[in-house]
mmCIF file of C-alpha atoms in Angstrom:
data_model
loop_
_atom_site.group_PDB
_atom_site.id
_atom_site.type_symbol
_atom_site.label_atom_id
_atom_site.label_comp_id
_atom_site.label_asym_id
_atom_site.label_seq_id
_atom_site.Cartn_x
_atom_site.Cartn_y
_atom_site.Cartn_z
ATOM 1 C CA UNK A 1 30.129 64.653 30.856
ATOM 2 C CA UNK A 2 33.222 62.150 30.117
ATOM 3 C CA UNK A 3 32.953 58.789 32.016
ATOM 4 C CA UNK A 4 36.431 56.900 32.424
ATOM 5 C CA UNK A 5 36.077 53.235 33.652
ATOM 6 C CA UNK A 6 39.183 51.605 35.046
ATOM 7 C CA UNK A 7 39.340 47.825 35.469
ATOM 8 C CA UNK A 8 42.382 46.628 37.020
ATOM 9 C CA UNK A 9 43.404 43.865 39.748
ATOM 10 C CA UNK A 10 42.344 44.338 43.005
ATOM 11 C CA UNK A 11 44.343 45.534 45.584
ATOM 12 C CA UNK A 12 45.109 49.195 45.438
ATOM 13 C CA UNK A 13 44.257 51.063 48.500
ATOM 14 C CA UNK A 14 42.052 54.025 49.068
ATOM 15 C CA UNK A 15 45.101 56.580 48.591
ATOM 16 C CA UNK A 16 46.077 55.074 45.403
ATOM 17 C CA UNK A 17 42.444 55.295 44.090
ATOM 18 C CA UNK A 18 42.105 58.925 44.902
ATOM 19 C CA UNK A 19 45.519 59.656 43.537
ATOM 20 C CA UNK A 20 44.586 57.765 40.148
ATOM 21 C CA UNK A 21 41.121 59.616 40.058
ATOM 22 C CA UNK A 22 42.645 62.823 40.598
ATOM 23 C CA UNK A 23 44.942 62.303 38.004
ATOM 24 C CA UNK A 24 42.672 60.891 35.078
ATOM 25 C CA UNK A 25 40.233 63.937 35.832
ATOM 26 C CA UNK A 26 42.762 66.729 35.381
ATOM 27 C CA UNK A 27 44.352 65.094 32.388
ATOM 28 C CA UNK A 28 41.100 64.439 30.678
ATOM 29 C CA UNK A 29 39.928 67.971 31.548
ATOM 30 C CA UNK A 30 43.364 69.347 30.138
ATOM 31 C CA UNK A 31 43.320 67.645 27.089
ATOM 32 C CA UNK A 32 39.946 67.386 26.002
ATOM 33 C CA UNK A 33 38.805 70.923 27.392
ATOM 34 C CA UNK A 34 35.776 69.650 29.848
ATOM 35 C CA UNK A 35 35.670 71.116 33.054
ATOM 36 C CA UNK A 36 36.896 68.694 35.738
ATOM 37 C CA UNK A 37 33.808 68.929 37.662
ATOM 38 C CA UNK A 38 31.992 66.969 34.649
ATOM 39 C CA UNK A 39 34.329 63.761 34.677
ATOM 40 C CA UNK A 40 33.193 60.482 36.282
ATOM 41 C CA UNK A 41 35.807 57.864 37.078
ATOM 42 C CA UNK A 42 34.292 54.379 38.153
ATOM 43 C CA UNK A 43 37.003 51.835 39.159
ATOM 44 C CA UNK A 44 36.466 48.224 39.224
ATOM 45 C CA UNK A 45 38.332 46.091 40.867
ATOM 46 C CA UNK A 46 38.789 42.485 39.239
ATOM 47 C CA UNK A 47 39.986 39.530 41.196
ATOM 48 C CA UNK A 48 42.600 37.601 39.290
ATOM 49 C CA UNK A 49 40.278 34.575 39.592
ATOM 50 C CA UNK A 50 38.052 36.376 37.123
ATOM 51 C CA UNK A 51 40.597 38.070 34.328
ATOM 52 C CA UNK A 52 41.898 35.429 31.820
ATOM 53 C CA UNK A 53 44.953 36.670 29.576
ATOM 54 C CA UNK A 54 45.736 34.340 26.532
ATOM 55 C CA UNK A 55 43.722 31.774 27.832
ATOM 56 C CA UNK A 56 44.901 31.316 31.469
ATOM 57 C CA UNK A 57 43.584 32.728 34.399
ATOM 58 C CA UNK A 58 45.625 35.689 35.998
ATOM 59 C CA UNK A 59 45.342 33.897 39.382
ATOM 60 C CA UNK A 60 47.715 31.264 37.595
ATOM 61 C CA UNK A 61 49.789 33.148 35.375
ATOM 62 C CA UNK A 62 50.657 36.142 37.616
ATOM 63 C CA UNK A 63 50.328 34.636 41.294
ATOM 64 C CA UNK A 64 51.367 37.117 43.878
ATOM 65 C CA UNK B 1 16.442 41.990 24.202
ATOM 66 C CA UNK B 2 17.098 45.382 25.454
ATOM 67 C CA UNK B 3 19.729 45.347 28.132
ATOM 68 C CA UNK B 4 19.836 48.325 30.995
ATOM 69 C CA UNK B 5 22.727 48.550 33.241
ATOM 70 C CA UNK B 6 22.467 50.701 36.433
ATOM 71 C CA UNK B 7 25.404 51.665 38.169
ATOM 72 C CA UNK B 8 24.846 53.299 41.422
ATOM 73 C CA UNK B 9 26.121 53.880 45.163
ATOM 74 C CA UNK B 10 25.705 50.484 47.210
ATOM 75 C CA UNK B 11 23.379 50.407 49.881
ATOM 76 C CA UNK B 12 20.006 50.055 48.659
ATOM 77 C CA UNK B 13 18.094 47.006 49.666
ATOM 78 C CA UNK B 14 16.774 44.328 47.469
ATOM 79 C CA UNK B 15 12.875 45.578 47.690
ATOM 80 C CA UNK B 16 14.395 48.922 46.132
ATOM 81 C CA UNK B 17 16.177 47.175 43.455
ATOM 82 C CA UNK B 18 12.843 44.959 42.809
ATOM 83 C CA UNK B 19 10.930 48.198 42.482
ATOM 84 C CA UNK B 20 13.666 49.831 40.279
ATOM 85 C CA UNK B 21 13.722 46.806 37.848
ATOM 86 C CA UNK B 22 10.243 46.687 37.499
ATOM 87 C CA UNK B 23 9.611 50.299 36.660
ATOM 88 C CA UNK B 24 12.535 50.746 34.272
ATOM 89 C CA UNK B 25 11.445 47.396 32.531
ATOM 90 C CA UNK B 26 8.203 48.500 32.236
ATOM 91 C CA UNK B 27 9.102 52.112 30.794
ATOM 92 C CA UNK B 28 11.347 50.766 28.179
ATOM 93 C CA UNK B 29 8.551 48.272 26.882
ATOM 94 C CA UNK B 30 5.959 51.361 27.109
ATOM 95 C CA UNK B 31 8.469 53.640 25.308
ATOM 96 C CA UNK B 32 10.094 51.561 22.757
ATOM 97 C CA UNK B 33 7.629 48.852 22.003
ATOM 98 C CA UNK B 34 9.665 45.940 23.039
ATOM 99 C CA UNK B 35 8.030 42.819 25.177
ATOM 100 C CA UNK B 36 8.575 43.287 28.891
ATOM 101 C CA UNK B 37 9.832 39.717 28.977
ATOM 102 C CA UNK B 38 12.917 40.671 27.088
ATOM 103 C CA UNK B 39 14.191 43.218 29.115
ATOM 104 C CA UNK B 40 17.358 42.512 31.276
ATOM 105 C CA UNK B 41 18.556 44.749 33.850
ATOM 106 C CA UNK B 42 21.669 44.157 35.390
ATOM 107 C CA UNK B 43 22.634 46.531 38.581
ATOM 108 C CA UNK B 44 25.959 47.253 40.006
ATOM 109 C CA UNK B 45 26.718 48.542 43.312
ATOM 110 C CA UNK B 46 29.366 50.942 43.425
ATOM 111 C CA UNK B 47 31.293 51.769 46.662
ATOM 112 C CA UNK B 48 32.113 55.308 47.186
ATOM 113 C CA UNK B 49 35.599 54.722 47.411
ATOM 114 C CA UNK B 50 35.332 53.539 43.849
ATOM 115 C CA UNK B 51 33.758 56.449 42.456
ATOM 116 C CA UNK B 52 35.531 59.745 41.585
ATOM 117 C CA UNK B 53 33.551 62.994 40.444
ATOM 118 C CA UNK B 54 35.386 66.222 39.636
ATOM 119 C CA UNK B 55 38.653 64.466 40.731
ATOM 120 C CA UNK B 56 37.492 63.430 44.188
ATOM 121 C CA UNK B 57 36.178 60.246 45.599
ATOM 122 C CA UNK B 58 32.733 60.290 46.459
ATOM 123 C CA UNK B 59 33.975 58.882 49.896
ATOM 124 C CA UNK B 60 35.181 61.942 50.729
ATOM 125 C CA UNK B 61 32.964 64.349 48.621
ATOM 126 C CA UNK B 62 29.774 62.637 49.830
ATOM 127 C CA UNK B 63 30.389 60.960 53.424
ATOM 128 C CA UNK B 64 27.405 59.273 54.877
ATOM 129 C CA UNK C 1 25.606 60.153 40.222
ATOM 130 C CA UNK C 2 23.873 57.110 38.821
ATOM 131 C CA UNK C 3 24.748 56.265 35.504
ATOM 132 C CA UNK C 4 22.251 54.174 33.291
ATOM 133 C CA UNK C 5 23.136 52.604 30.165
ATOM 134 C CA UNK C 6 20.636 51.040 27.664
ATOM 135 C CA UNK C 7 21.718 48.868 24.734
ATOM 136 C CA UNK C 8 18.906 48.271 22.483
ATOM 137 C CA UNK C 9 18.245 47.771 18.663
ATOM 138 C CA UNK C 10 19.272 50.627 16.448
ATOM 139 C CA UNK C 11 16.185 52.460 14.627
ATOM 140 C CA UNK C 12 14.705 54.474 17.546
ATOM 141 C CA UNK C 13 14.476 58.523 16.782
ATOM 142 C CA UNK C 14 15.400 61.183 18.932
ATOM 143 C CA UNK C 15 11.952 61.677 20.003
ATOM 144 C CA UNK C 16 11.838 58.140 21.646
ATOM 145 C CA UNK C 17 14.906 58.782 23.106
ATOM 146 C CA UNK C 18 14.164 61.653 24.911
ATOM 147 C CA UNK C 19 11.310 60.207 26.086
ATOM 148 C CA UNK C 20 13.263 57.199 27.390
ATOM 149 C CA UNK C 21 15.697 59.168 28.930
ATOM 150 C CA UNK C 22 13.430 61.519 30.793
ATOM 151 C CA UNK C 23 11.443 58.593 31.875
ATOM 152 C CA UNK C 24 14.348 56.471 32.889
ATOM 153 C CA UNK C 25 15.827 59.587 35.059
ATOM 154 C CA UNK C 26 12.515 60.683 36.686
ATOM 155 C CA UNK C 27 11.868 56.655 37.786
ATOM 156 C CA UNK C 28 15.861 56.294 39.046
ATOM 157 C CA UNK C 29 15.176 59.532 41.076
ATOM 158 C CA UNK C 30 11.735 58.836 42.685
ATOM 159 C CA UNK C 31 12.916 55.205 43.595
ATOM 160 C CA UNK C 32 16.374 55.625 44.771
ATOM 161 C CA UNK C 33 15.957 59.106 46.060
ATOM 162 C CA UNK C 34 18.813 60.784 44.058
ATOM 163 C CA UNK C 35 18.306 64.034 42.131
ATOM 164 C CA UNK C 36 17.353 63.866 38.859
ATOM 165 C CA UNK C 37 19.689 66.391 37.724
ATOM 166 C CA UNK C 38 22.649 63.451 38.611
ATOM 167 C CA UNK C 39 21.719 60.944 36.440
ATOM 168 C CA UNK C 40 23.334 60.195 33.355
ATOM 169 C CA UNK C 41 21.638 57.919 30.785
ATOM 170 C CA UNK C 42 24.052 56.713 27.601
ATOM 171 C CA UNK C 43 22.255 54.800 24.953
ATOM 172 C CA UNK C 44 23.889 52.386 22.579
ATOM 173 C CA UNK C 45 22.026 51.426 19.139
ATOM 174 C CA UNK C 46 23.336 48.034 18.427
ATOM 175 C CA UNK C 47 22.684 46.791 14.997
ATOM 176 C CA UNK C 48 20.949 43.594 14.556
ATOM 177 C CA UNK C 49 24.455 42.084 12.686
ATOM 178 C CA UNK C 50 26.201 42.519 16.316
ATOM 179 C CA UNK C 51 23.604 41.120 18.632
ATOM 180 C CA UNK C 52 23.341 37.198 18.983
ATOM 181 C CA UNK C 53 20.521 35.541 21.181
ATOM 182 C CA UNK C 54 20.692 31.893 21.416
ATOM 183 C CA UNK C 55 23.471 31.602 18.963
ATOM 184 C CA UNK C 56 21.807 33.182 15.998
ATOM 185 C CA UNK C 57 22.439 36.902 14.968
ATOM 186 C CA UNK C 58 19.248 39.142 15.546
ATOM 187 C CA UNK C 59 19.528 39.991 12.127
ATOM 188 C CA UNK C 60 18.388 36.557 11.205
ATOM 189 C CA UNK C 61 16.404 35.534 13.961
ATOM 190 C CA UNK C 62 14.315 38.965 14.208
ATOM 191 C CA UNK C 63 14.386 40.093 10.201
ATOM 192 C CA UNK C 64 12.610 43.592 9.748
ATOM 193 C CA UNK D 1 43.672 42.788 21.302
ATOM 194 C CA UNK D 2 40.145 41.462 21.647
ATOM 195 C CA UNK D 3 38.301 41.935 25.076
ATOM 196 C CA UNK D 4 35.520 39.600 26.065
ATOM 197 C CA UNK D 5 33.389 40.333 29.240
ATOM 198 C CA UNK D 6 30.973 37.544 30.299
ATOM 199 C CA UNK D 7 28.305 38.471 32.972
ATOM 200 C CA UNK D 8 26.825 35.495 34.694
ATOM 201 C CA UNK D 9 25.280 34.391 37.893
ATOM 202 C CA UNK D 10 27.859 33.932 40.413
ATOM 203 C CA UNK D 11 28.613 30.566 41.846
ATOM 204 C CA UNK D 12 31.007 29.028 39.308
ATOM 205 C CA UNK D 13 34.325 27.964 40.853
ATOM 206 C CA UNK D 14 37.677 28.796 40.070
ATOM 207 C CA UNK D 15 37.946 25.642 37.675
ATOM 208 C CA UNK D 16 35.025 26.103 35.466
ATOM 209 C CA UNK D 17 36.065 29.718 35.098
ATOM 210 C CA UNK D 18 39.491 28.205 33.767
ATOM 211 C CA UNK D 19 37.647 26.174 31.630
ATOM 212 C CA UNK D 20 35.431 28.744 30.145
ATOM 213 C CA UNK D 21 38.524 31.430 29.734
ATOM 214 C CA UNK D 22 40.449 28.914 27.830
ATOM 215 C CA UNK D 23 37.397 27.662 25.302
ATOM 216 C CA UNK D 24 36.377 31.422 24.755
ATOM 217 C CA UNK D 25 40.052 32.485 24.037
ATOM 218 C CA UNK D 26 40.645 29.745 21.813
ATOM 219 C CA UNK D 27 37.239 29.811 19.808
ATOM 220 C CA UNK D 28 37.722 33.723 19.597
ATOM 221 C CA UNK D 29 41.397 33.196 17.893
ATOM 222 C CA UNK D 30 40.301 30.517 15.716
ATOM 223 C CA UNK D 31 37.454 32.471 14.119
ATOM 224 C CA UNK D 32 38.736 35.611 13.848
ATOM 225 C CA UNK D 33 42.628 35.003 13.514
ATOM 226 C CA UNK D 34 43.877 36.972 16.172
ATOM 227 C CA UNK D 35 46.664 35.465 18.623
ATOM 228 C CA UNK D 36 45.401 33.744 21.577
ATOM 229 C CA UNK D 37 47.729 35.923 23.716
ATOM 230 C CA UNK D 38 46.038 39.050 22.860
ATOM 231 C CA UNK D 39 42.796 37.973 24.158
ATOM 232 C CA UNK D 40 41.336 39.178 27.676
ATOM 233 C CA UNK D 41 38.624 37.677 29.304
ATOM 234 C CA UNK D 42 37.036 39.446 32.282
ATOM 235 C CA UNK D 43 34.144 37.517 34.148
ATOM 236 C CA UNK D 44 31.802 39.397 36.322
ATOM 237 C CA UNK D 45 29.672 37.353 38.871
ATOM 238 C CA UNK D 46 26.076 38.919 39.237
ATOM 239 C CA UNK D 47 24.137 38.110 42.186
ATOM 240 C CA UNK D 48 20.677 36.984 41.599
ATOM 241 C CA UNK D 49 19.571 40.101 43.386
ATOM 242 C CA UNK D 50 20.982 42.543 40.890
ATOM 243 C CA UNK D 51 19.679 40.853 37.776
ATOM 244 C CA UNK D 52 16.230 41.611 36.561
ATOM 245 C CA UNK D 53 14.423 39.792 33.849
ATOM 246 C CA UNK D 54 11.106 40.575 32.454
ATOM 247 C CA UNK D 55 10.665 43.070 35.392
ATOM 248 C CA UNK D 56 11.503 40.357 38.058
ATOM 249 C CA UNK D 57 14.486 39.968 40.131
ATOM 250 C CA UNK D 58 16.387 36.513 39.022
ATOM 251 C CA UNK D 59 16.793 35.835 42.901
ATOM 252 C CA UNK D 60 12.625 35.474 42.776
ATOM 253 C CA UNK D 61 12.171 34.304 39.453
ATOM 254 C CA UNK D 62 14.879 31.409 39.593
ATOM 255 C CA UNK D 63 15.329 30.284 43.262
ATOM 256 C CA UNK D 64 18.097 27.928 43.867
ATOM 257 C CA UNK E 1 20.616 34.770 31.342
ATOM 258 C CA UNK E 2 24.478 35.148 30.598
ATOM 259 C CA UNK E 3 25.662 38.227 28.668
ATOM 260 C CA UNK E 4 28.835 38.077 26.698
ATOM 261 C CA UNK E 5 30.479 41.507 25.088
ATOM 262 C CA UNK E 6 33.038 41.026 22.568
ATOM 263 C CA UNK E 7 35.184 44.438 21.696
ATOM 264 C CA UNK E 8 37.439 43.893 18.640
ATOM 265 C CA UNK E 9 38.828 46.005 15.597
ATOM 266 C CA UNK E 10 36.294 46.541 13.039
ATOM 267 C CA UNK E 11 36.052 44.700 9.980
ATOM 268 C CA UNK E 12 34.735 41.122 10.469
ATOM 269 C CA UNK E 13 31.792 40.107 8.164
ATOM 270 C CA UNK E 14 28.854 39.084 9.156
ATOM 271 C CA UNK E 15 29.573 35.630 8.780
ATOM 272 C CA UNK E 16 32.388 35.697 10.680
ATOM 273 C CA UNK E 17 30.107 37.202 13.552
ATOM 274 C CA UNK E 18 27.582 34.814 13.083
ATOM 275 C CA UNK E 19 30.471 31.971 13.443
ATOM 276 C CA UNK E 20 31.544 33.553 16.620
ATOM 277 C CA UNK E 21 27.999 34.068 18.112
ATOM 278 C CA UNK E 22 27.151 30.303 17.462
ATOM 279 C CA UNK E 23 30.361 29.119 18.895
ATOM 280 C CA UNK E 24 30.618 31.405 22.196
ATOM 281 C CA UNK E 25 26.984 30.657 23.235
ATOM 282 C CA UNK E 26 27.389 26.992 22.895
ATOM 283 C CA UNK E 27 30.809 26.933 24.690
ATOM 284 C CA UNK E 28 29.054 29.146 27.133
ATOM 285 C CA UNK E 29 26.252 26.716 27.637
ATOM 286 C CA UNK E 30 28.425 23.483 27.422
ATOM 287 C CA UNK E 31 30.654 24.868 30.334
ATOM 288 C CA UNK E 32 28.321 26.584 32.565
ATOM 289 C CA UNK E 33 25.208 24.525 32.153
ATOM 290 C CA UNK E 34 22.923 27.383 31.075
ATOM 291 C CA UNK E 35 20.764 26.860 28.175
ATOM 292 C CA UNK E 36 21.957 28.204 24.749
ATOM 293 C CA UNK E 37 18.725 30.155 24.023
ATOM 294 C CA UNK E 38 19.408 32.397 27.299
ATOM 295 C CA UNK E 39 22.510 33.512 26.243
ATOM 296 C CA UNK E 40 23.232 36.877 24.558
ATOM 297 C CA UNK E 41 26.364 38.137 22.725
ATOM 298 C CA UNK E 42 26.931 41.956 21.575
ATOM 299 C CA UNK E 43 29.646 42.606 19.369
ATOM 300 C CA UNK E 44 31.171 46.064 19.387
ATOM 301 C CA UNK E 45 33.383 46.967 16.400
ATOM 302 C CA UNK E 46 36.088 49.255 17.601
ATOM 303 C CA UNK E 47 38.133 51.583 15.353
ATOM 304 C CA UNK E 48 41.747 51.433 15.503
ATOM 305 C CA UNK E 49 41.652 55.177 15.924
ATOM 306 C CA UNK E 50 39.989 54.289 19.197
ATOM 307 C CA UNK E 51 41.751 51.754 20.812
ATOM 308 C CA UNK E 52 45.271 52.319 22.493
ATOM 309 C CA UNK E 53 47.894 49.551 23.643
ATOM 310 C CA UNK E 54 50.765 50.616 25.597
ATOM 311 C CA UNK E 55 49.713 54.062 25.272
ATOM 312 C CA UNK E 56 49.962 54.092 21.206
ATOM 313 C CA UNK E 57 46.622 53.901 18.963
ATOM 314 C CA UNK E 58 46.120 50.754 17.250
ATOM 315 C CA UNK E 59 45.753 52.406 13.740
ATOM 316 C CA UNK E 60 49.621 53.644 14.443
ATOM 317 C CA UNK E 61 50.894 50.486 15.972
ATOM 318 C CA UNK E 62 48.987 47.929 13.936
ATOM 319 C CA UNK E 63 48.636 49.856 10.526
ATOM 320 C CA UNK E 64 46.911 47.597 8.121
ATOM 321 C CA UNK F 1 46.475 44.484 32.196
ATOM 322 C CA UNK F 2 44.154 47.498 33.219
ATOM 323 C CA UNK F 3 41.556 48.611 30.884
ATOM 324 C CA UNK F 4 40.433 52.093 30.813
ATOM 325 C CA UNK F 5 37.234 52.676 28.795
ATOM 326 C CA UNK F 6 36.480 56.469 28.016
ATOM 327 C CA UNK F 7 32.919 57.750 27.129
ATOM 328 C CA UNK F 8 32.896 61.118 25.780
ATOM 329 C CA UNK F 9 30.953 63.514 23.210
ATOM 330 C CA UNK F 10 32.002 62.777 19.722
ATOM 331 C CA UNK F 11 33.973 65.182 17.840
ATOM 332 C CA UNK F 12 37.575 64.773 18.999
ATOM 333 C CA UNK F 13 40.303 64.107 16.304
ATOM 334 C CA UNK F 14 42.781 61.400 16.247
ATOM 335 C CA UNK F 15 45.507 63.633 17.401
ATOM 336 C CA UNK F 16 43.437 64.629 20.643
ATOM 337 C CA UNK F 17 42.769 60.709 21.171
ATOM 338 C CA UNK F 18 46.482 59.960 20.743
ATOM 339 C CA UNK F 19 47.403 62.472 23.141
ATOM 340 C CA UNK F 20 44.756 61.562 25.576
ATOM 341 C CA UNK F 21 45.499 57.213 25.364
ATOM 342 C CA UNK F 22 49.352 58.452 25.907
ATOM 343 C CA UNK F 23 48.651 60.538 29.007
ATOM 344 C CA UNK F 24 45.930 58.099 30.592
ATOM 345 C CA UNK F 25 48.475 55.068 29.984
ATOM 346 C CA UNK F 26 51.450 56.741 31.500
ATOM 347 C CA UNK F 27 49.543 58.033 34.465
ATOM 348 C CA UNK F 28 48.049 54.413 34.943
ATOM 349 C CA UNK F 29 51.376 53.175 35.125
ATOM 350 C CA UNK F 30 52.980 55.425 37.040
ATOM 351 C CA UNK F 31 50.267 55.435 39.787
ATOM 352 C CA UNK F 32 49.509 51.761 40.226
ATOM 353 C CA UNK F 33 52.781 50.378 39.274
ATOM 354 C CA UNK F 34 51.910 48.422 36.241
ATOM 355 C CA UNK F 35 53.685 48.457 32.867
ATOM 356 C CA UNK F 36 52.650 50.960 30.087
ATOM 357 C CA UNK F 37 53.026 48.105 27.803
ATOM 358 C CA UNK F 38 49.927 46.241 29.592
ATOM 359 C CA UNK F 39 47.510 49.342 29.602
ATOM 360 C CA UNK F 40 44.648 49.104 26.986
ATOM 361 C CA UNK F 41 42.515 52.105 26.776
ATOM 362 C CA UNK F 42 39.329 51.943 24.496
ATOM 363 C CA UNK F 43 37.677 55.274 23.630
ATOM 364 C CA UNK F 44 33.765 55.444 22.907
ATOM 365 C CA UNK F 45 32.390 58.214 21.157
ATOM 366 C CA UNK F 46 28.985 59.321 22.193
ATOM 367 C CA UNK F 47 26.570 61.378 20.207
ATOM 368 C CA UNK F 48 24.529 64.124 22.049
ATOM 369 C CA UNK F 49 21.540 62.522 21.087
ATOM 370 C CA UNK F 50 22.348 59.345 23.072
ATOM 371 C CA UNK F 51 23.478 60.842 25.996
ATOM 372 C CA UNK F 52 20.891 62.040 28.727
ATOM 373 C CA UNK F 53 21.642 64.364 31.712
ATOM 374 C CA UNK F 54 19.081 65.051 34.448
ATOM 375 C CA UNK F 55 16.475 63.845 32.046
ATOM 376 C CA UNK F 56 17.595 65.658 28.769
ATOM 377 C CA UNK F 57 19.497 65.104 25.852
ATOM 378 C CA UNK F 58 23.011 66.599 25.601
ATOM 379 C CA UNK F 59 21.915 67.596 22.214
ATOM 380 C CA UNK F 60 19.182 69.995 23.682
ATOM 381 C CA UNK F 61 21.078 70.859 26.776
ATOM 382 C CA UNK F 62 24.345 71.478 25.267
ATOM 383 C CA UNK F 63 23.530 72.438 21.396
ATOM 384 C CA UNK F 64 26.813 73.205 19.687
#
């Protein structure tokens, strides 16, 4: 039943997301004792124009 | 004042969302006694590439 | 797979929450075509000291 | 360490978001005593087709 | 209609929250042009036992 | 900069949360290439009275 949400900068491909989902799910099950089948992971890609750190947009602070 | 959030797979059209918003709002008001006018519903469409269930992306687990 | 979140003022009892969860779930399934079994509803009780509307805390704006 | 999330109708440009992030961050630091550098602000643009108020989608209730 | 969420370490009193809500609301309205009356702010107090930074719980990393 | 949120049934102790935070952080860094120091994890304990699955509260569906 656990729900894990991940907010990160956009740009990761599907394979990376699949790897991430698999790993977070298995660690969650291993550590908390829940079943892997019950874990949801929802990934949200956030644009660097929409994320401010220390008052500055990431698009300015961390240009590609 | 209640805020309802719905995360679901992307692909529902505007008419379905309107029906959903109307129904969730009226049920919320009927059951909790708040006014319908005070209910916010925010819908988030989630890509099947961004939703993992049981460690597997929904795009693989539930292909269209 | 849909996830519904409800934020509302604290104070509703378990029976009201059960009624709410049942209704939102069945409406979600009826309107979007998902199975009832796949719907998660997470309710968050928010204190009136933690909710501001129009710049004023609800505890002041809407005293009991 | 504080995290501020802003959900608002889509359509604000980068300059407005930069101004908003800067202001919310500095107010947060001034009022709570945290450092500005530790404040995260994540902005989510919501389509008027995905936001219901009083049971009606904003796209209908507040057309442009 | 904007919704602002603030997650921060628990421990701020009601007066600080009132000041924060008032300030974030008025800045939001000033910068985006929305009405103050339409702004919701929801504050979530997070225990230092529930917040990890760099892999370490804040209760250990930032003891009082 | 990534933010990970975990919602799970209440009842895990501090040691379990510390283990979970450490593991999710290091997996996040390993897979996405971000630095461990930039990862935030926020854990939310949810009462079984506040979580509905398939229309039924978890407190009824999964009694302790």
